mmCIF file of C-alpha atoms in Angstrom:
data_model
loop_
_atom_site.group_PDB
_atom_site.id
_atom_site.type_symbol
_atom_site.label_atom_id
_atom_site.label_comp_id
_atom_site.label_asym_id
_atom_site.label_seq_id
_atom_site.Cartn_x
_atom_site.Cartn_y
_atom_site.Cartn_z
ATOM 1 C CA UNK A 1 5.994 -12.956 32.811
ATOM 2 C CA UNK A 2 8.237 -14.604 30.231
ATOM 3 C CA UNK A 3 7.391 -13.863 26.622
ATOM 4 C CA UNK A 4 7.892 -15.738 23.379
ATOM 5 C CA UNK A 5 9.751 -13.637 20.821
ATOM 6 C CA UNK A 6 8.389 -14.398 17.350
ATOM 7 C CA UNK A 7 9.988 -13.214 14.134
ATOM 8 C CA UNK A 8 6.993 -13.477 11.838
ATOM 9 C CA UNK A 9 6.420 -12.835 8.160
ATOM 10 C CA UNK A 10 4.522 -15.980 7.227
ATOM 11 C CA UNK A 11 1.110 -17.499 7.863
ATOM 12 C CA UNK A 12 2.718 -19.799 10.431
ATOM 13 C CA UNK A 13 4.000 -16.846 12.447
ATOM 14 C CA UNK A 14 0.527 -15.363 12.673
ATOM 15 C CA UNK A 15 -0.977 -18.746 13.505
ATOM 16 C CA UNK A 16 1.556 -19.267 16.284
ATOM 17 C CA UNK A 17 0.825 -15.859 17.826
ATOM 18 C CA UNK A 18 -2.921 -16.525 17.716
ATOM 19 C CA UNK A 19 -2.590 -19.944 19.280
ATOM 20 C CA UNK A 20 -0.340 -18.689 22.072
ATOM 21 C CA UNK A 21 -2.662 -15.746 22.744
ATOM 22 C CA UNK A 22 -5.605 -18.123 23.019
ATOM 23 C CA UNK A 23 -3.719 -19.942 25.785
ATOM 24 C CA UNK A 24 -2.745 -16.657 27.503
ATOM 25 C CA UNK A 25 0.937 -17.088 26.647
ATOM 26 C CA UNK A 26 2.335 -13.577 25.999
ATOM 27 C CA UNK A 27 4.482 -12.941 22.959
ATOM 28 C CA UNK A 28 6.296 -10.161 21.152
ATOM 29 C CA UNK A 29 5.943 -10.382 17.372
ATOM 30 C CA UNK A 30 8.340 -8.709 14.937
ATOM 31 C CA UNK A 31 7.132 -8.051 11.392
ATOM 32 C CA UNK A 32 9.150 -6.341 8.676
ATOM 33 C CA UNK A 33 6.467 -4.243 6.987
ATOM 34 C CA UNK A 34 3.371 -2.204 7.744
ATOM 35 C CA UNK A 35 1.390 -4.743 5.731
ATOM 36 C CA UNK A 36 2.675 -7.496 8.020
ATOM 37 C CA UNK A 37 1.285 -5.553 10.973
ATOM 38 C CA UNK A 38 -2.003 -4.953 9.171
ATOM 39 C CA UNK A 39 -2.713 -8.668 8.739
ATOM 40 C CA UNK A 40 -1.742 -9.408 12.357
ATOM 41 C CA UNK A 41 -4.969 -9.188 14.401
ATOM 42 C CA UNK A 42 -4.975 -7.299 17.686
ATOM 43 C CA UNK A 43 -4.799 -9.802 20.525
ATOM 44 C CA UNK A 44 -4.432 -9.579 24.284
ATOM 45 C CA UNK A 45 -0.893 -10.333 25.382
ATOM 46 C CA UNK A 46 0.565 -9.818 21.911
ATOM 47 C CA UNK A 47 2.856 -6.863 21.216
ATOM 48 C CA UNK A 48 3.882 -6.132 17.625
ATOM 49 C CA UNK A 49 7.037 -4.373 16.429
ATOM 50 C CA UNK A 50 7.188 -3.191 12.819
ATOM 51 C CA UNK A 51 10.339 -2.588 10.787
ATOM 52 C CA UNK A 52 13.333 -4.394 9.346
ATOM 53 C CA UNK A 53 15.827 -5.207 12.104
ATOM 54 C CA UNK A 54 19.555 -5.783 11.789
ATOM 55 C CA UNK A 55 21.552 -8.042 14.117
ATOM 56 C CA UNK A 56 22.308 -5.241 16.583
ATOM 57 C CA UNK A 57 18.653 -4.198 16.846
ATOM 58 C CA UNK A 58 17.523 -7.803 17.259
ATOM 59 C CA UNK A 59 19.975 -8.299 20.093
ATOM 60 C CA UNK A 60 18.978 -4.978 21.637
ATOM 61 C CA UNK A 61 15.312 -6.006 21.558
ATOM 62 C CA UNK A 62 16.018 -9.273 23.383
ATOM 63 C CA UNK A 63 18.159 -7.434 25.933
ATOM 64 C CA UNK A 64 15.538 -4.742 26.506
ATOM 65 C CA UNK A 65 12.840 -7.316 27.075
ATOM 66 C CA UNK A 66 15.008 -9.078 29.634
ATOM 67 C CA UNK A 67 15.892 -5.787 31.332
ATOM 68 C CA UNK A 68 12.195 -5.031 31.731
ATOM 69 C CA UNK A 69 11.838 -8.273 33.720
ATOM 70 C CA UNK A 70 9.685 -9.728 30.983
ATOM 71 C CA UNK A 71 12.376 -12.191 29.937
ATOM 72 C CA UNK A 72 12.468 -13.931 26.619
ATOM 73 C CA UNK A 73 11.428 -17.518 27.154
ATOM 74 C CA UNK A 74 12.133 -18.566 23.600
ATOM 75 C CA UNK A 75 12.750 -17.091 20.161
ATOM 76 C CA UNK A 76 10.888 -18.513 17.183
ATOM 77 C CA UNK A 77 12.033 -17.779 13.645
ATOM 78 C CA UNK A 78 8.954 -18.126 11.440
ATOM 79 C CA UNK A 79 10.225 -15.937 8.612
ATOM 80 C CA UNK A 80 9.851 -17.013 4.985
ATOM 81 C CA UNK A 81 11.880 -20.109 4.012
ATOM 82 C CA UNK A 82 13.699 -18.014 1.393
ATOM 83 C CA UNK A 83 14.649 -15.271 3.882
ATOM 84 C CA UNK A 84 17.939 -16.993 4.661
ATOM 85 C CA UNK A 85 19.809 -13.787 5.495
ATOM 86 C CA UNK A 86 17.199 -12.788 8.061
ATOM 87 C CA UNK A 87 17.275 -16.245 9.655
ATOM 88 C CA UNK A 88 21.050 -16.046 9.873
ATOM 89 C CA UNK A 89 20.831 -12.647 11.559
ATOM 90 C CA UNK A 90 18.320 -13.967 14.096
ATOM 91 C CA UNK A 91 20.635 -16.825 15.059
ATOM 92 C CA UNK A 92 23.622 -14.482 15.364
ATOM 93 C CA UNK A 93 21.649 -12.039 17.520
ATOM 94 C CA UNK A 94 20.977 -14.805 20.048
ATOM 95 C CA UNK A 95 24.594 -15.986 20.362
ATOM 96 C CA UNK A 96 25.695 -16.024 23.997
ATOM 97 C CA UNK A 97 22.158 -15.441 25.257
ATOM 98 C CA UNK A 98 20.365 -18.105 27.275
ATOM 99 C CA UNK A 99 17.358 -18.112 24.972
ATOM 100 C CA UNK A 100 16.084 -21.305 23.302
ATOM 101 C CA UNK A 101 15.786 -20.966 19.528
ATOM 102 C CA UNK A 102 13.294 -22.643 17.212
ATOM 103 C CA UNK A 103 13.241 -22.519 13.415
ATOM 104 C CA UNK A 104 9.664 -23.094 12.290
ATOM 105 C CA UNK A 105 9.655 -24.956 8.981
ATOM 106 C CA UNK A 106 7.067 -25.297 6.262
ATOM 107 C CA UNK A 107 6.319 -28.731 4.909
ATOM 108 C CA UNK A 108 5.605 -29.857 1.361
ATOM 109 C CA UNK A 109 6.854 -33.076 -0.194
ATOM 110 C CA UNK A 110 8.243 -33.165 -3.713
ATOM 111 C CA UNK A 111 6.197 -36.311 -4.319
ATOM 112 C CA UNK A 112 2.957 -34.363 -3.949
ATOM 113 C CA UNK A 113 4.260 -31.695 -6.304
ATOM 114 C CA UNK A 114 4.992 -34.301 -8.955
ATOM 115 C CA UNK A 115 1.427 -35.609 -8.610
ATOM 116 C CA UNK A 116 -0.022 -32.189 -9.498
ATOM 117 C CA UNK A 117 -0.057 -32.886 -13.221
ATOM 118 C CA UNK A 118 2.108 -29.863 -13.985
ATOM 119 C CA UNK A 119 5.225 -30.038 -16.140
ATOM 120 C CA UNK A 120 7.759 -28.886 -13.534
ATOM 121 C CA UNK A 121 11.290 -27.605 -14.055
ATOM 122 C CA UNK A 122 13.346 -26.877 -10.933
ATOM 123 C CA UNK A 123 15.928 -24.120 -10.514
ATOM 124 C CA UNK A 124 18.377 -23.347 -7.735
ATOM 125 C CA UNK A 125 17.984 -19.563 -8.002
ATOM 126 C CA UNK A 126 16.027 -16.784 -9.692
ATOM 127 C CA UNK A 127 18.849 -15.912 -12.085
ATOM 128 C CA UNK A 128 18.919 -19.334 -13.757
ATOM 129 C CA UNK A 129 15.119 -19.371 -13.887
ATOM 130 C CA UNK A 130 14.992 -15.951 -15.572
ATOM 131 C CA UNK A 131 17.507 -17.059 -18.209
ATOM 132 C CA UNK A 132 15.422 -20.160 -18.947
ATOM 133 C CA UNK A 133 12.331 -18.007 -19.413
ATOM 134 C CA UNK A 134 14.075 -16.228 -22.267
ATOM 135 C CA UNK A 135 14.053 -19.512 -24.158
ATOM 136 C CA UNK A 136 10.285 -20.045 -24.027
ATOM 137 C CA UNK A 137 7.390 -18.138 -25.548
ATOM 138 C CA UNK A 138 4.176 -16.775 -24.086
ATOM 139 C CA UNK A 139 3.021 -14.858 -21.025
ATOM 140 C CA UNK A 140 4.559 -15.500 -17.620
ATOM 141 C CA UNK A 141 2.873 -15.377 -14.199
ATOM 142 C CA UNK A 142 5.511 -14.440 -11.636
ATOM 143 C CA UNK A 143 4.525 -15.367 -8.057
ATOM 144 C CA UNK A 144 7.951 -15.143 -6.438
ATOM 145 C CA UNK A 145 7.287 -11.782 -4.781
ATOM 146 C CA UNK A 146 8.456 -8.238 -5.410
ATOM 147 C CA UNK A 147 11.977 -8.467 -3.965
ATOM 148 C CA UNK A 148 13.343 -10.595 -6.813
ATOM 149 C CA UNK A 149 11.364 -8.791 -9.508
ATOM 150 C CA UNK A 150 14.424 -6.943 -10.800
ATOM 151 C CA UNK A 151 16.088 -10.223 -11.769
ATOM 152 C CA UNK A 152 13.252 -10.943 -14.208
ATOM 153 C CA UNK A 153 12.315 -7.455 -15.411
ATOM 154 C CA UNK A 154 15.956 -6.779 -16.253
ATOM 155 C CA UNK A 155 16.174 -9.734 -18.629
ATOM 156 C CA UNK A 156 15.779 -8.880 -22.295
ATOM 157 C CA UNK A 157 12.397 -9.842 -23.690
ATOM 158 C CA UNK A 158 10.766 -10.707 -20.360
ATOM 159 C CA UNK A 159 9.288 -7.492 -18.953
ATOM 160 C CA UNK A 160 6.535 -7.181 -21.566
ATOM 161 C CA UNK A 161 5.449 -10.777 -20.938
ATOM 162 C CA UNK A 162 5.458 -10.634 -17.145
ATOM 163 C CA UNK A 163 2.278 -10.660 -15.058
ATOM 164 C CA UNK A 164 3.344 -10.118 -11.463
ATOM 165 C CA UNK A 165 1.327 -11.272 -8.466
ATOM 166 C CA UNK A 166 2.423 -9.466 -5.309
ATOM 167 C CA UNK A 167 1.074 -8.521 -1.886
ATOM 168 C CA UNK A 168 -1.383 -5.590 -1.942
ATOM 169 C CA UNK A 169 0.959 -3.342 0.032
ATOM 170 C CA UNK A 170 2.414 0.020 -0.941
ATOM 171 C CA UNK A 171 5.985 -1.293 -0.796
ATOM 172 C CA UNK A 172 5.263 -4.095 -3.281
ATOM 173 C CA UNK A 173 3.408 -1.827 -5.700
ATOM 174 C CA UNK A 174 6.192 0.754 -5.625
ATOM 175 C CA UNK A 175 8.783 -1.910 -6.481
ATOM 176 C CA UNK A 176 6.676 -3.027 -9.448
ATOM 177 C CA UNK A 177 6.414 0.549 -10.690
ATOM 178 C CA UNK A 178 10.147 1.158 -10.298
ATOM 179 C CA UNK A 179 10.844 -1.982 -12.309
ATOM 180 C CA UNK A 180 8.654 -0.692 -15.126
ATOM 181 C CA UNK A 181 5.815 -3.183 -14.741
ATOM 182 C CA UNK A 182 2.663 -1.749 -16.335
ATOM 183 C CA UNK A 183 -0.309 -1.387 -13.999
ATOM 184 C CA UNK A 184 -2.440 -3.845 -15.968
ATOM 185 C CA UNK A 185 0.275 -6.475 -15.425
ATOM 186 C CA UNK A 186 0.218 -6.097 -11.616
ATOM 187 C CA UNK A 187 -2.025 -8.496 -9.679
ATOM 188 C CA UNK A 188 -2.020 -7.279 -6.073
ATOM 189 C CA UNK A 189 -3.686 -9.903 -3.896
ATOM 190 C CA UNK A 190 -3.217 -11.577 -0.534
ATOM 191 C CA UNK A 191 -2.890 -15.363 -0.747
ATOM 192 C CA UNK A 192 -2.795 -18.234 -0.467
ATOM 193 C CA UNK A 193 -5.183 -18.939 -3.339
ATOM 194 C CA UNK A 194 -7.405 -21.858 -4.255
ATOM 195 C CA UNK A 195 -6.769 -24.051 -7.285
ATOM 196 C CA UNK A 196 -9.780 -22.519 -9.016
ATOM 197 C CA UNK A 197 -8.617 -18.939 -8.513
ATOM 198 C CA UNK A 198 -5.104 -19.772 -9.685
ATOM 199 C CA UNK A 199 -6.578 -21.470 -12.728
ATOM 200 C CA UNK A 200 -8.798 -18.477 -13.476
ATOM 201 C CA UNK A 201 -5.792 -16.134 -13.380
ATOM 202 C CA UNK A 202 -3.747 -18.406 -15.626
ATOM 203 C CA UNK A 203 -6.547 -18.537 -18.175
ATOM 204 C CA UNK A 204 -7.447 -14.832 -17.905
ATOM 205 C CA UNK A 205 -3.938 -13.730 -18.868
ATOM 206 C CA UNK A 206 -3.166 -16.639 -21.231
ATOM 207 C CA UNK A 207 -0.230 -17.740 -19.090
ATOM 208 C CA UNK A 208 2.098 -20.298 -20.619
ATOM 209 C CA UNK A 209 4.518 -20.493 -17.684
ATOM 210 C CA UNK A 210 3.954 -20.105 -13.939
ATOM 211 C CA UNK A 211 6.988 -19.166 -11.840
ATOM 212 C CA UNK A 212 6.811 -19.969 -8.134
ATOM 213 C CA UNK A 213 8.986 -20.634 -5.148
ATOM 214 C CA UNK A 214 8.899 -24.005 -3.423
ATOM 215 C CA UNK A 215 7.051 -22.224 -0.633
ATOM 216 C CA UNK A 216 5.281 -25.051 1.163
ATOM 217 C CA UNK A 217 1.694 -25.889 2.002
ATOM 218 C CA UNK A 218 0.700 -22.612 3.659
ATOM 219 C CA UNK A 219 2.190 -20.688 0.741
ATOM 220 C CA UNK A 220 -0.327 -22.265 -1.625
ATOM 221 C CA UNK A 221 2.440 -24.053 -3.533
ATOM 222 C CA UNK A 222 0.522 -27.199 -4.468
ATOM 223 C CA UNK A 223 -2.553 -25.217 -5.509
ATOM 224 C CA UNK A 224 -0.426 -23.278 -7.992
ATOM 225 C CA UNK A 225 1.008 -26.452 -9.468
ATOM 226 C CA UNK A 226 -2.386 -28.116 -9.727
ATOM 227 C CA UNK A 227 -3.779 -25.070 -11.532
ATOM 228 C CA UNK A 228 -0.839 -25.201 -13.944
ATOM 229 C CA UNK A 229 -1.574 -28.874 -14.511
ATOM 230 C CA UNK A 230 -5.185 -28.071 -15.373
ATOM 231 C CA UNK A 231 -4.332 -25.351 -17.866
ATOM 232 C CA UNK A 232 -1.275 -26.947 -19.419
ATOM 233 C CA UNK A 233 1.006 -24.124 -18.273
ATOM 234 C CA UNK A 234 4.589 -25.033 -17.467
ATOM 235 C CA UNK A 235 5.773 -24.573 -13.883
ATOM 236 C CA UNK A 236 9.216 -23.148 -13.165
ATOM 237 C CA UNK A 237 10.012 -23.731 -9.477
ATOM 238 C CA UNK A 238 12.752 -22.099 -7.381
ATOM 239 C CA UNK A 239 13.881 -24.721 -4.875
ATOM 240 C CA UNK A 240 13.707 -23.842 -1.186
ATOM 241 C CA UNK A 241 17.020 -23.614 0.702
ATOM 242 C CA UNK A 242 17.820 -26.689 2.768
ATOM 243 C CA UNK A 243 17.653 -26.029 6.484
ATOM 244 C CA UNK A 244 17.026 -27.719 9.815
ATOM 245 C CA UNK A 245 14.227 -26.853 12.187
ATOM 246 C CA UNK A 246 10.918 -27.889 13.684
ATOM 247 C CA UNK A 247 7.371 -28.266 12.416
ATOM 248 C CA UNK A 248 4.560 -26.038 13.635
ATOM 249 C CA UNK A 249 3.329 -28.838 15.913
ATOM 250 C CA UNK A 250 6.778 -29.444 17.392
ATOM 251 C CA UNK A 251 7.279 -25.761 18.195
ATOM 252 C CA UNK A 252 3.858 -25.431 19.814
ATOM 253 C CA UNK A 253 4.326 -28.655 21.804
ATOM 254 C CA UNK A 254 7.671 -27.415 23.161
ATOM 255 C CA UNK A 255 6.243 -24.041 24.193
ATOM 256 C CA UNK A 256 3.138 -25.595 25.710
ATOM 257 C CA UNK A 257 5.246 -27.983 27.764
ATOM 258 C CA UNK A 258 7.248 -25.164 29.316
ATOM 259 C CA UNK A 259 4.091 -23.244 30.166
ATOM 260 C CA UNK A 260 2.313 -26.292 31.534
ATOM 261 C CA UNK A 261 -0.160 -26.446 28.660
ATOM 262 C CA UNK A 262 -1.298 -29.568 26.832
ATOM 263 C CA UNK A 263 -3.159 -30.710 23.737
ATOM 264 C CA UNK A 264 -1.418 -28.583 21.140
ATOM 265 C CA UNK A 265 -3.429 -28.338 17.934
ATOM 266 C CA UNK A 266 -2.162 -29.340 14.543
ATOM 267 C CA UNK A 267 -1.435 -26.470 12.170
ATOM 268 C CA UNK A 268 -4.346 -27.394 9.884
ATOM 269 C CA UNK A 269 -6.738 -27.395 12.863
ATOM 270 C CA UNK A 270 -5.776 -23.931 14.060
ATOM 271 C CA UNK A 271 -8.621 -21.457 13.744
ATOM 272 C CA UNK A 272 -7.277 -18.180 12.426
ATOM 273 C CA UNK A 273 -8.651 -14.812 13.428
ATOM 274 C CA UNK A 274 -11.515 -13.813 11.142
ATOM 275 C CA UNK A 275 -10.442 -10.736 9.154
ATOM 276 C CA UNK A 276 -12.419 -7.533 9.139
ATOM 277 C CA UNK A 277 -13.552 -6.443 5.681
ATOM 278 C CA UNK A 278 -13.731 -2.790 4.670
ATOM 279 C CA UNK A 279 -15.448 -1.751 1.441
ATOM 280 C CA UNK A 280 -13.946 1.492 0.207
ATOM 281 C CA UNK A 281 -15.091 3.442 -2.809
#
């Protein structure tokens, strides 16, 4: 039976896999890290591959699936909006293959951001944002992830003021340690977060500036800005790269149509798998 090949890494990727599984549409999900696999619930008809793939491996995976008579019905890129290199590799890996491609986009209007009450300054990249942080005083809450941490920790006068919120995975923690971030300045939590929790963190650590990516609704972007507006913290925002693609609803509708399904749900109506909670220690 034909499978949907999903390159995940975001909430939308997990939501898409869950919705397809609920309709008995098989899919093969690729996640980059062990943590990505951990948060992906076990579902019938869903196979998960873990590890960072280059173009050759991506193409090999699609070819192997076809050789096994599974066939790739479509490939969906639901990686993070800032993972532009990965998205480019996915597109290149599909060149010459008769496989429909969808780029699943996140949505968040700038108008809503401006209504948050936060004093927002936009930047085109992390480097310009880090330089601007050198010109302001006070503690900084960095929510841009661990990969770009070196840009900020390497700037003179910033490391001691940084409070870094990252995913609670070993890879993220190790990067923080390598960049010299003190343990008490590491906030390892899985988001997205409510306005109240963001506000509590901003107040707890006396944050004067929140740094975030323009990560869209499912990334908790507006909740961060609204919390900054409540506390009076400035918001430094890294703009999302401009790209073309489809919304969650458009992708699901297209896949449903090919499989003879109807009544695709809206993203906000999708019921996510309830996580299992383990209390250790």
